[in-house]
Amino acid sequence: MATVLFHSTNESAPPANLREALLIGQAPDGGLYLPRAFPRFTLDEIAGFAQRPYHEIAVAVLARFTEGVLGADALAELCRDAYDFDVPLEPVRGFPRVHILRLDRGPTASFKDFAARWMARLMGRFVRETGTPLTILTATSGDTGSAVASAFHGVEGIRGIVLFPSREVSERQRKQMTTLRGNIRAIAVDGKFDDCQALVKRAFTDPALRFIPLSSANSINIGRLLPQSVYYFYAASRLARPGEPIIFAVPSGNFGDMMGAVIAGRMGLPIRRLVAPVNGNDAFPRFLATGRYEKVEPSRACLSNAMNVGHPSNLARLVAVYGGRMDETGALRRGPDLTALRRDLFSSSVSDEQTRATIRQAWTDHQLLLEPHGAVGWRGFLDYVEGEPLNDTPAAVLETAHPAKFPEEIEKILGFTPEVPAPLAALDKRSEACDRMTVDYEAFRECLIEKHAGR
Ligand SMILES: *Cc1c(COP(=O)(O)O)cnc(C)c1O
């Protein structure tokens, strides 16, 4: 195996290995890193995953990308440590070969734990090798911040700072960030998510902060993407016969999760169709239908709030895989192969009203408990099946968060509150520690300098 090199989607930055790409995040030309050629598995190798536990499949898949930057034993230890929770495949009543892939059993009960935990451990290793402590700055509207904070908690050599809009996150989401302490600092910003993001973006380009090594853990980082290809191999090895194509349905916002499936497909996993439904932020289905890309500005506030993305940054990667080029502003510099895109992908937009109706219907018709993101995924899957009958094709529909993260909504629709998993329940008793801040860049800069000095 040779070391995989990552190229920028903007095509002018020099290629980087995984260590470099991970620590830089965004390529210097403003593009996103992606391997130009993907390492491949044979159908026999994929079939062989059926008997192996999740963390071993993670080792097999991710070793193809860590070759040359991380030893085999270190990778095995890292994956065992990161993936110490269940990955259930739940059969759906009335749909013989359809399963829900529940990616909600990690410590923060969203699928973002899969990538954040792997990336944090790998970054921690690289940082200890260089000997220079690193500060990870993250702005969040909820799920990313909690997954990143939890993943970096206790990682030696790294300090994590998470900014969140004080009035826009749920109580459980806030507690997932404020109860950790140690190397994690939570800052409640008296503003909106966009204000938090603007503060973070400015810090990254501030010459006065150049002496503080800063990095980010958002979904433009290739380290957040690669681990998201593993659960597609895992599900297919258990649900499809050797070599048999499978359907995946992935509720999408920034399209990082869906790109995990695209990567798995390029690595040799047979996929019949990738269904990528969205909420009211419908730039992608419109693009697929018309070939013209127009972002949704400003983004629409929908029930599935972790998918409220008006311009999904990972589309630049999808376009690149299909031969086109989209820059960081969303301008299409070269059109992708639309015929191939339409053959491989299906997308529909699901309204809040449909999302609520789907939560109710999934429960009454199939005893399937879904939260708003998973409901968008299930509804998009049904939209697809309407036009193209399954005919016994296996399918996995992803549930990306635990219903207990949305107790009020579920209660309103179904009349009961979902059982709270242990890691979430434990939060209710812990005390919080949190800095508060108005939207004031000078004060934020002061705060970063103080924290760097260890005060
Ligand atoms: C982040 C998130 C999504 C969207 O994932 P993308 O990779 O941004 O498409 C879906 N569901 C939940 C619960 C999330 O937290």
Tab-separated table of C-alpha atoms and ligand atoms in Angstrom:
chain	number	residue	atom	x	y	z
A	1	MET	CA	0.000	0.000	0.000
A	2	ALA	CA	1.228	3.481	-0.817
A	3	THR	CA	0.577	6.661	1.152
A	4	VAL	CA	-2.670	8.247	-0.055
A	5	LEU	CA	-2.324	11.883	-1.070
A	6	PHE	CA	-5.124	14.402	-0.735
A	7	HIS	CA	-5.744	16.985	-3.446
A	8	SER	CA	-7.648	20.257	-3.138
A	9	THR	CA	-11.014	20.560	-4.911
A	10	ASN	CA	-9.811	23.992	-6.117
A	11	GLU	CA	-6.966	22.155	-7.895
A	12	SER	CA	-4.140	24.612	-7.159
A	13	ALA	CA	-2.807	23.745	-3.656
A	14	PRO	CA	-0.085	21.079	-3.485
A	15	PRO	CA	-1.260	17.593	-2.428
A	16	ALA	CA	-0.973	16.730	1.286
A	17	ASN	CA	-0.740	13.523	3.282
A	18	LEU	CA	-3.350	12.770	5.938
A	19	ARG	CA	-1.355	14.309	8.776
A	20	GLU	CA	-0.927	17.593	6.920
A	21	ALA	CA	-4.510	17.688	5.653
A	22	LEU	CA	-5.849	16.945	9.140
A	23	LEU	CA	-3.874	19.692	10.870
A	24	ILE	CA	-4.499	22.360	8.196
A	25	GLY	CA	-8.219	21.602	7.744
A	26	GLN	CA	-8.985	23.669	4.645
A	27	ALA	CA	-6.510	23.606	1.743
A	28	PRO	CA	-4.499	26.850	1.300
A	29	ASP	CA	-6.293	27.585	-2.016
A	30	GLY	CA	-9.655	27.587	-0.203
A	31	GLY	CA	-10.620	24.123	-1.480
A	32	LEU	CA	-11.364	20.901	0.377
A	33	TYR	CA	-9.074	17.888	0.508
A	34	LEU	CA	-10.065	14.661	-1.202
A	35	PRO	CA	-8.037	11.671	-2.417
A	36	ARG	CA	-7.693	11.757	-6.211
A	37	ALA	CA	-7.603	7.970	-6.487
A	38	PHE	CA	-9.405	5.841	-3.925
A	39	PRO	CA	-7.935	2.644	-2.491
A	40	ARG	CA	-10.173	-0.317	-3.363
A	41	PHE	CA	-11.521	-3.430	-1.672
A	42	THR	CA	-12.502	-6.627	-3.482
A	43	LEU	CA	-16.016	-8.023	-2.998
A	44	ASP	CA	-14.517	-10.925	-1.026
A	45	GLU	CA	-12.765	-8.535	1.338
A	46	ILE	CA	-16.032	-6.654	1.921
A	47	ALA	CA	-17.961	-9.894	2.484
A	48	GLY	CA	-15.326	-10.800	5.064
A	49	PHE	CA	-16.383	-7.810	7.189
A	50	ALA	CA	-19.655	-9.584	8.049
A	51	GLN	CA	-18.148	-11.482	10.966
A	52	ARG	CA	-15.978	-8.669	12.295
A	53	PRO	CA	-16.845	-6.150	15.014
A	54	TYR	CA	-17.236	-2.487	14.098
A	55	HIS	CA	-13.839	-1.313	15.338
A	56	GLU	CA	-12.035	-3.949	13.256
A	57	ILE	CA	-13.845	-2.855	10.082
A	58	ALA	CA	-12.795	0.701	10.959
A	59	VAL	CA	-9.166	-0.453	11.129
A	60	ALA	CA	-9.384	-2.259	7.775
A	61	VAL	CA	-10.974	0.718	5.982
A	62	LEU	CA	-9.013	3.546	7.599
A	63	ALA	CA	-5.636	1.762	7.323
A	64	ARG	CA	-5.864	2.483	3.589
A	65	PHE	CA	-5.675	6.194	4.391
A	66	THR	CA	-3.298	6.200	7.404
A	67	GLU	CA	-0.600	4.149	5.647
A	68	GLY	CA	2.656	6.063	5.991
A	69	VAL	CA	1.466	8.442	8.731
A	70	LEU	CA	0.293	6.077	11.500
A	71	GLY	CA	1.438	2.575	12.527
A	72	ALA	CA	-0.947	-0.398	12.343
A	73	ASP	CA	-0.903	-1.038	16.109
A	74	ALA	CA	-1.596	2.612	16.889
A	75	LEU	CA	-4.541	2.638	14.473
A	76	ALA	CA	-5.976	-0.536	16.001
A	77	GLU	CA	-5.736	0.909	19.519
A	78	LEU	CA	-7.259	4.185	18.395
A	79	CYS	CA	-10.266	2.511	16.723
A	80	ARG	CA	-10.884	0.166	19.662
A	81	ASP	CA	-10.909	3.153	21.984
A	82	ALA	CA	-13.065	5.365	19.719
A	83	TYR	CA	-15.710	2.731	18.880
A	84	ASP	CA	-16.661	1.218	22.219
A	85	PHE	CA	-20.437	1.559	21.701
A	86	ASP	CA	-23.187	-0.359	19.848
A	87	VAL	CA	-24.085	0.222	16.194
A	88	PRO	CA	-27.592	-1.305	15.962
A	89	LEU	CA	-29.320	-2.337	12.732
A	90	GLU	CA	-33.038	-2.373	13.483
A	91	PRO	CA	-35.409	-4.302	11.181
A	92	VAL	CA	-38.460	-2.360	9.961
A	93	ARG	CA	-41.834	-4.111	10.215
A	94	GLY	CA	-43.529	-4.367	6.845
A	95	PHE	CA	-40.277	-3.854	4.893
A	96	PRO	CA	-38.535	-7.265	4.819
A	97	ARG	CA	-35.016	-6.211	3.812
A	98	VAL	CA	-34.969	-2.647	5.150
A	99	HIS	CA	-33.128	-1.687	8.340
A	100	ILE	CA	-32.596	1.473	10.341
A	101	LEU	CA	-28.918	2.036	11.029
A	102	ARG	CA	-28.899	3.745	14.419
A	103	LEU	CA	-25.814	5.903	14.720
A	104	ASP	CA	-26.929	7.431	18.015
A	105	ARG	CA	-25.262	5.296	20.690
A	106	GLY	CA	-22.105	7.362	21.133
A	107	PRO	CA	-21.539	9.648	24.145
A	108	THR	CA	-23.364	12.646	22.629
A	109	ALA	CA	-26.076	10.565	20.911
A	110	SER	CA	-25.492	11.814	17.355
A	111	PHE	CA	-23.654	10.254	14.404
A	112	LYS	CA	-21.051	13.011	14.696
A	113	ASP	CA	-19.442	10.983	17.511
A	114	PHE	CA	-18.153	8.490	14.896
A	115	ALA	CA	-15.977	11.041	13.148
A	116	ALA	CA	-15.189	13.364	16.063
A	117	ARG	CA	-13.877	10.586	18.314
A	118	TRP	CA	-11.556	9.191	15.646
A	119	MET	CA	-10.335	12.576	14.524
A	120	ALA	CA	-9.663	13.814	18.086
A	121	ARG	CA	-7.545	10.779	18.913
A	122	LEU	CA	-5.590	11.018	15.675
A	123	MET	CA	-5.014	14.764	16.044
A	124	GLY	CA	-3.931	14.201	19.653
A	125	ARG	CA	-1.290	11.728	18.466
A	126	PHE	CA	0.052	14.038	15.767
A	127	VAL	CA	0.136	16.974	18.179
A	128	ARG	CA	2.076	15.003	20.805
A	129	GLU	CA	4.581	13.981	18.113
A	130	THR	CA	5.189	17.624	17.173
A	131	GLY	CA	5.319	18.711	20.828
A	132	THR	CA	3.355	21.925	20.147
A	133	PRO	CA	0.016	22.212	21.967
A	134	LEU	CA	-2.939	22.970	19.719
A	135	THR	CA	-6.171	24.887	20.301
A	136	ILE	CA	-9.270	23.636	18.491
A	137	LEU	CA	-11.837	26.379	17.925
A	138	THR	CA	-15.388	25.367	17.054
A	139	ALA	CA	-18.557	27.351	16.510
A	140	THR	CA	-21.684	25.249	16.858
A	141	SER	CA	-25.444	25.361	16.537
A	142	GLY	CA	-25.658	22.257	18.738
A	143	ASP	CA	-24.579	18.774	17.688
A	144	THR	CA	-21.105	19.482	16.289
A	145	GLY	CA	-19.998	21.351	19.416
A	146	SER	CA	-21.092	18.627	21.785
A	147	ALA	CA	-19.535	15.810	19.723
A	148	VAL	CA	-16.279	17.734	19.296
A	149	ALA	CA	-16.111	18.800	22.955
A	150	SER	CA	-16.751	15.261	24.156
A	151	ALA	CA	-14.244	13.778	21.684
A	152	PHE	CA	-11.392	16.148	22.590
A	153	HIS	CA	-12.097	16.026	26.336
A	154	GLY	CA	-8.980	14.690	28.052
A	155	VAL	CA	-6.891	14.567	24.854
A	156	GLU	CA	-3.411	15.592	25.964
A	157	GLY	CA	-1.824	18.513	24.100
A	158	ILE	CA	-5.149	19.895	22.850
A	159	ARG	CA	-7.365	22.601	24.274
A	160	GLY	CA	-10.899	22.779	22.962
A	161	ILE	CA	-12.918	25.996	22.826
A	162	VAL	CA	-16.564	25.812	21.781
A	163	LEU	CA	-18.728	28.833	21.026
A	164	PHE	CA	-22.492	28.454	20.988
A	165	PRO	CA	-25.438	30.866	20.696
A	166	SER	CA	-26.705	31.122	24.284
A	167	ARG	CA	-30.413	31.035	23.451
A	168	GLU	CA	-30.396	28.727	20.417
A	169	VAL	CA	-29.250	25.388	21.819
A	170	SER	CA	-31.340	22.948	23.831
A	171	GLU	CA	-30.617	22.385	27.515
A	172	ARG	CA	-29.141	18.926	26.842
A	173	GLN	CA	-26.977	20.226	24.016
A	174	ARG	CA	-25.667	23.015	26.281
A	175	LYS	CA	-24.896	20.651	29.126
A	176	GLN	CA	-22.966	18.384	26.766
A	177	MET	CA	-20.547	21.299	26.332
A	178	THR	CA	-20.561	23.018	29.739
A	179	THR	CA	-20.194	20.048	32.099
A	180	LEU	CA	-16.898	18.664	30.773
A	181	ARG	CA	-14.347	21.195	32.136
A	182	GLY	CA	-10.662	20.137	32.045
A	183	ASN	CA	-9.227	21.014	28.609
A	184	ILE	CA	-12.651	22.049	27.237
A	185	ARG	CA	-14.010	25.590	27.572
A	186	ALA	CA	-17.539	26.478	26.559
A	187	ILE	CA	-18.415	30.054	25.674
A	188	ALA	CA	-22.069	31.119	25.536
A	189	VAL	CA	-22.315	33.932	23.024
A	190	ASP	CA	-25.134	36.421	23.376
A	191	GLY	CA	-25.982	36.195	19.665
A	192	LYS	CA	-26.824	33.815	16.836
A	193	PHE	CA	-24.924	30.880	15.359
A	194	ASP	CA	-23.708	33.095	12.516
A	195	ASP	CA	-22.155	35.464	15.102
A	196	CYS	CA	-20.265	32.559	16.701
A	197	GLN	CA	-19.024	31.429	13.316
A	198	ALA	CA	-17.920	34.947	12.387
A	199	LEU	CA	-15.892	35.261	15.637
A	200	VAL	CA	-14.150	31.960	14.965
A	201	LYS	CA	-13.442	32.748	11.313
A	202	ARG	CA	-11.919	36.097	12.246
A	203	ALA	CA	-9.673	34.505	14.864
A	204	PHE	CA	-8.247	32.133	12.240
A	205	THR	CA	-7.066	35.034	10.087
A	206	ASP	CA	-6.072	37.438	12.907
A	207	PRO	CA	-2.321	38.250	12.708
A	208	ALA	CA	-2.367	39.122	16.437
A	209	LEU	CA	-3.204	35.482	17.193
A	210	ARG	CA	-0.649	33.935	14.876
A	211	PHE	CA	1.491	32.870	17.864
A	212	ILE	CA	-1.301	30.526	19.043
A	213	PRO	CA	-1.511	27.297	16.990
A	214	LEU	CA	-5.205	27.097	16.061
A	215	SER	CA	-7.136	24.470	14.148
A	216	SER	CA	-10.749	23.565	13.551
A	217	ALA	CA	-12.775	20.386	13.721
A	218	ASN	CA	-15.631	21.283	11.381
A	219	SER	CA	-16.874	19.116	8.563
A	220	ILE	CA	-14.596	20.598	5.929
A	221	ASN	CA	-11.757	18.634	7.587
A	222	ILE	CA	-11.045	15.368	5.758
A	223	GLY	CA	-10.584	13.760	9.207
A	224	ARG	CA	-14.313	14.244	9.784
A	225	LEU	CA	-15.148	12.490	6.531
A	226	LEU	CA	-13.079	9.317	6.234
A	227	PRO	CA	-14.441	7.634	9.412
A	228	GLN	CA	-17.962	8.213	8.059
A	229	SER	CA	-17.324	5.707	5.264
A	230	VAL	CA	-16.893	2.835	7.738
A	231	TYR	CA	-20.513	2.326	8.795
A	232	TYR	CA	-21.582	1.849	5.173
A	233	PHE	CA	-19.206	-1.115	4.839
A	234	TYR	CA	-20.425	-2.389	8.214
A	235	ALA	CA	-24.122	-2.190	7.256
A	236	ALA	CA	-23.680	-3.648	3.758
A	237	SER	CA	-21.607	-6.577	5.038
A	238	ARG	CA	-24.474	-7.494	7.370
A	239	LEU	CA	-27.484	-6.743	5.156
A	240	ALA	CA	-26.455	-7.560	1.578
A	241	ARG	CA	-25.288	-10.825	0.087
A	242	PRO	CA	-21.680	-10.796	-1.181
A	243	GLY	CA	-21.540	-8.444	-4.170
A	244	GLU	CA	-25.226	-7.487	-3.930
A	245	PRO	CA	-25.861	-3.728	-4.283
A	246	ILE	CA	-27.558	-1.945	-1.373
A	247	ILE	CA	-29.561	1.283	-1.031
A	248	PHE	CA	-28.613	3.871	1.592
A	249	ALA	CA	-30.780	6.777	2.711
A	250	VAL	CA	-28.911	9.574	4.489
A	251	PRO	CA	-30.630	12.686	5.923
A	252	SER	CA	-28.340	15.497	4.776
A	253	GLY	CA	-27.330	19.035	5.724
A	254	ASN	CA	-23.686	19.662	4.943
A	255	PHE	CA	-23.481	16.341	3.044
A	256	GLY	CA	-20.506	15.047	5.026
A	257	ASP	CA	-22.387	11.931	6.062
A	258	MET	CA	-23.501	11.260	2.479
A	259	MET	CA	-19.929	11.790	1.220
A	260	GLY	CA	-18.905	8.908	3.493
A	261	ALA	CA	-21.138	6.681	1.343
A	262	VAL	CA	-19.723	8.141	-1.879
A	263	ILE	CA	-16.207	7.353	-0.624
A	264	ALA	CA	-17.252	3.800	0.338
A	265	GLY	CA	-18.695	3.373	-3.165
A	266	ARG	CA	-15.464	4.570	-4.782
A	267	MET	CA	-13.602	2.062	-2.575
A	268	GLY	CA	-15.596	-0.781	-4.139
A	269	LEU	CA	-18.787	-1.069	-2.055
A	270	PRO	CA	-21.681	-1.913	-4.439
A	271	ILE	CA	-24.398	0.755	-3.923
A	272	ARG	CA	-27.578	0.671	-6.015
A	273	ARG	CA	-28.717	4.159	-5.073
A	274	LEU	CA	-27.786	6.811	-2.569
A	275	VAL	CA	-30.865	8.638	-1.298
A	276	ALA	CA	-29.936	12.011	0.232
A	277	PRO	CA	-33.060	13.864	1.361
A	278	VAL	CA	-32.886	17.360	2.866
A	279	ASN	CA	-35.274	19.533	4.889
A	280	GLY	CA	-36.523	22.873	3.534
A	281	ASN	CA	-32.943	23.810	2.598
A	282	ASP	CA	-33.346	22.351	-0.856
A	283	ALA	CA	-30.326	23.592	-2.850
A	284	PHE	CA	-29.219	20.025	-3.612
A	285	PRO	CA	-32.432	18.450	-4.983
A	286	ARG	CA	-32.913	21.568	-7.124
A	287	PHE	CA	-29.352	21.237	-8.417
A	288	LEU	CA	-29.892	17.579	-9.249
A	289	ALA	CA	-33.104	18.424	-11.113
A	290	THR	CA	-31.934	21.496	-13.033
A	291	GLY	CA	-28.124	21.290	-13.163
A	292	ARG	CA	-28.016	24.865	-11.820
A	293	TYR	CA	-26.714	25.496	-8.327
A	294	GLU	CA	-28.280	28.243	-6.205
A	295	LYS	CA	-27.687	28.289	-2.465
A	296	VAL	CA	-30.501	28.988	-0.031
A	297	GLU	CA	-29.803	32.389	1.515
A	298	PRO	CA	-30.373	32.850	4.407
A	299	SER	CA	-30.719	29.224	5.443
A	300	ARG	CA	-34.205	28.118	6.537
A	301	ALA	CA	-34.820	27.228	10.196
A	302	CYS	CA	-36.398	23.751	10.112
A	303	LEU	CA	-37.263	21.174	12.745
A	304	SER	CA	-34.234	19.030	11.859
A	305	ASN	CA	-31.978	21.892	12.990
A	306	ALA	CA	-28.621	20.170	12.452
A	307	MET	CA	-29.452	20.143	8.716
A	308	ASN	CA	-30.235	23.848	8.377
A	309	VAL	CA	-27.509	24.466	5.827
A	310	GLY	CA	-28.163	26.834	2.927
A	311	HIS	CA	-24.904	26.091	1.104
A	312	PRO	CA	-23.534	22.610	1.898
A	313	SER	CA	-19.745	22.879	1.788
A	314	ASN	CA	-19.250	19.186	0.961
A	315	LEU	CA	-20.986	19.607	-2.399
A	316	ALA	CA	-17.594	20.825	-3.644
A	317	ARG	CA	-16.311	17.326	-2.902
A	318	LEU	CA	-19.261	15.577	-4.535
A	319	VAL	CA	-18.891	17.721	-7.658
A	320	ALA	CA	-15.148	16.915	-7.744
A	321	VAL	CA	-15.787	13.156	-7.564
A	322	TYR	CA	-18.078	13.563	-10.596
A	323	GLY	CA	-15.485	15.446	-12.601
A	324	GLY	CA	-16.594	19.048	-11.961
A	325	ARG	CA	-15.275	21.932	-9.911
A	326	MET	CA	-17.208	24.063	-7.413
A	327	ASP	CA	-15.307	26.775	-5.523
A	328	GLU	CA	-15.804	27.767	-1.880
A	329	THR	CA	-18.421	30.398	-2.783
A	330	GLY	CA	-20.589	27.763	-4.457
A	331	ALA	CA	-19.802	28.881	-8.020
A	332	LEU	CA	-19.651	25.993	-10.498
A	333	ARG	CA	-16.391	26.449	-12.431
A	334	ARG	CA	-16.841	23.181	-14.318
A	335	GLY	CA	-20.054	21.188	-14.421
A	336	PRO	CA	-20.019	17.611	-13.065
A	337	ASP	CA	-21.290	14.582	-14.999
A	338	LEU	CA	-24.993	15.156	-14.276
A	339	THR	CA	-26.109	11.947	-15.954
A	340	ALA	CA	-23.914	9.900	-13.613
A	341	LEU	CA	-24.975	11.970	-10.585
A	342	ARG	CA	-28.658	11.372	-11.373
A	343	ARG	CA	-28.030	7.664	-11.905
A	344	ASP	CA	-26.286	7.282	-8.523
A	345	LEU	CA	-28.194	9.741	-6.335
A	346	PHE	CA	-31.773	10.629	-5.480
A	347	SER	CA	-32.866	13.573	-3.375
A	348	SER	CA	-36.102	15.147	-2.202
A	349	SER	CA	-36.967	18.022	0.121
A	350	VAL	CA	-39.044	17.180	3.197
A	351	SER	CA	-41.090	19.925	4.890
A	352	ASP	CA	-41.530	20.280	8.662
A	353	GLU	CA	-45.147	19.252	8.304
A	354	GLN	CA	-44.113	16.077	6.459
A	355	THR	CA	-41.398	15.474	9.071
A	356	ARG	CA	-43.953	15.524	11.910
A	357	ALA	CA	-46.387	13.332	9.934
A	358	THR	CA	-43.561	10.874	9.234
A	359	ILE	CA	-42.628	10.599	12.928
A	360	ARG	CA	-46.269	9.760	13.678
A	361	GLN	CA	-46.693	7.352	10.760
A	362	ALA	CA	-43.406	5.505	11.307
A	363	TRP	CA	-44.455	4.875	14.897
A	364	THR	CA	-48.037	3.763	14.225
A	365	ASP	CA	-47.314	1.760	11.045
A	366	HIS	CA	-43.911	0.240	11.822
A	367	GLN	CA	-43.224	0.753	15.577
A	368	LEU	CA	-40.296	2.799	14.430
A	369	LEU	CA	-39.206	5.605	16.781
A	370	LEU	CA	-37.574	8.419	14.796
A	371	GLU	CA	-36.483	11.971	15.666
A	372	PRO	CA	-36.756	14.817	13.116
A	373	HIS	CA	-33.480	14.125	11.232
A	374	GLY	CA	-34.140	10.402	10.914
A	375	ALA	CA	-37.715	11.188	9.860
A	376	VAL	CA	-36.404	13.271	6.943
A	377	GLY	CA	-34.251	10.271	5.973
A	378	TRP	CA	-37.154	7.808	6.196
A	379	ARG	CA	-39.533	10.073	4.287
A	380	GLY	CA	-36.936	10.639	1.549
A	381	PHE	CA	-36.496	6.866	1.317
A	382	LEU	CA	-40.274	6.404	0.872
A	383	ASP	CA	-40.233	9.127	-1.828
A	384	TYR	CA	-37.565	7.138	-3.658
A	385	VAL	CA	-39.333	3.785	-3.309
A	386	GLU	CA	-42.517	5.309	-4.733
A	387	GLY	CA	-40.769	5.862	-8.070
A	388	GLU	CA	-38.528	2.803	-8.057
A	389	PRO	CA	-39.868	-0.298	-6.292
A	390	LEU	CA	-37.388	-2.117	-4.046
A	391	ASN	CA	-37.904	-5.619	-5.548
A	392	ASP	CA	-36.119	-7.209	-2.598
A	393	THR	CA	-33.093	-4.888	-2.714
A	394	PRO	CA	-31.589	-4.463	0.786
A	395	ALA	CA	-31.587	-0.956	2.245
A	396	ALA	CA	-30.222	0.884	5.283
A	397	VAL	CA	-31.838	4.154	6.356
A	398	LEU	CA	-29.700	6.193	8.732
A	399	GLU	CA	-30.993	7.577	12.029
A	400	THR	CA	-28.445	10.245	12.932
A	401	ALA	CA	-29.538	11.271	16.440
A	402	HIS	CA	-31.242	9.742	19.460
A	403	PRO	CA	-34.957	10.615	19.858
A	404	ALA	CA	-34.261	11.613	23.487
A	405	LYS	CA	-32.384	14.643	22.164
A	406	PHE	CA	-35.784	16.003	21.060
A	407	PRO	CA	-38.110	15.082	23.948
A	408	GLU	CA	-40.529	18.026	23.539
A	409	GLU	CA	-41.131	17.398	19.828
A	410	ILE	CA	-41.608	13.640	20.279
A	411	GLU	CA	-43.951	14.219	23.220
A	412	LYS	CA	-46.046	16.632	21.157
A	413	ILE	CA	-46.346	14.204	18.235
A	414	LEU	CA	-46.464	10.795	19.909
A	415	GLY	CA	-47.690	11.619	23.413
A	416	PHE	CA	-44.765	10.104	25.300
A	417	THR	CA	-41.160	11.036	25.992
A	418	PRO	CA	-38.446	8.702	24.727
A	419	GLU	CA	-36.299	6.831	27.229
A	420	VAL	CA	-33.089	8.759	27.914
A	421	PRO	CA	-29.828	6.856	27.269
A	422	ALA	CA	-27.358	6.739	30.186
A	423	PRO	CA	-24.770	9.291	28.894
A	424	LEU	CA	-27.506	11.903	28.370
A	425	ALA	CA	-29.229	11.154	31.667
A	426	ALA	CA	-25.964	11.581	33.581
A	427	LEU	CA	-25.736	15.163	32.297
A	428	ASP	CA	-28.820	16.284	34.142
A	429	LYS	CA	-27.045	15.994	37.478
A	430	ARG	CA	-23.692	17.594	36.569
A	431	SER	CA	-22.903	21.221	37.311
A	432	GLU	CA	-22.060	23.629	34.513
A	433	ALA	CA	-19.096	25.921	33.912
A	434	CYS	CA	-19.311	28.395	31.099
A	435	ASP	CA	-17.943	31.781	30.035
A	436	ARG	CA	-20.404	34.322	28.700
A	437	MET	CA	-19.640	36.827	26.015
A	438	THR	CA	-21.366	39.432	23.885
A	439	VAL	CA	-20.586	39.525	20.150
A	440	ASP	CA	-17.340	41.441	20.671
A	441	TYR	CA	-14.269	40.322	18.720
A	442	GLU	CA	-11.757	42.262	20.867
A	443	ALA	CA	-13.048	40.548	24.012
A	444	PHE	CA	-12.907	37.156	22.266
A	445	ARG	CA	-9.299	37.751	21.226
A	446	GLU	CA	-8.379	38.735	24.815
A	447	CYS	CA	-10.027	35.572	26.055
A	448	LEU	CA	-8.049	33.376	23.610
A	449	ILE	CA	-4.777	35.034	24.653
A	450	GLU	CA	-5.570	34.553	28.343
A	451	LYS	CA	-6.503	30.924	27.845
A	452	HIS	CA	-3.346	30.321	25.844
A	453	ALA	CA	-1.318	31.698	28.756
A	454	GLY	CA	-3.135	29.161	30.916
A	455	ARG	CA	-5.038	31.660	33.015
B	1	LIG	C1	-25.008	17.083	11.499
B	1	LIG	C2	-26.239	16.278	11.472
B	1	LIG	C3	-26.858	15.873	10.270
B	1	LIG	C4	-26.364	16.307	8.915
B	1	LIG	O1	-25.160	15.686	8.566
B	1	LIG	P1	-24.293	16.285	7.345
B	1	LIG	O2	-23.055	15.498	7.332
B	1	LIG	O3	-24.076	17.724	7.708
B	1	LIG	O4	-25.126	16.129	6.131
B	1	LIG	C5	-27.970	15.062	10.323
B	1	LIG	N1	-28.477	14.679	11.506
B	1	LIG	C6	-27.936	15.037	12.691
B	1	LIG	C7	-28.558	14.591	13.944
B	1	LIG	C8	-26.790	15.843	12.720
B	1	LIG	O5	-26.262	16.201	13.895
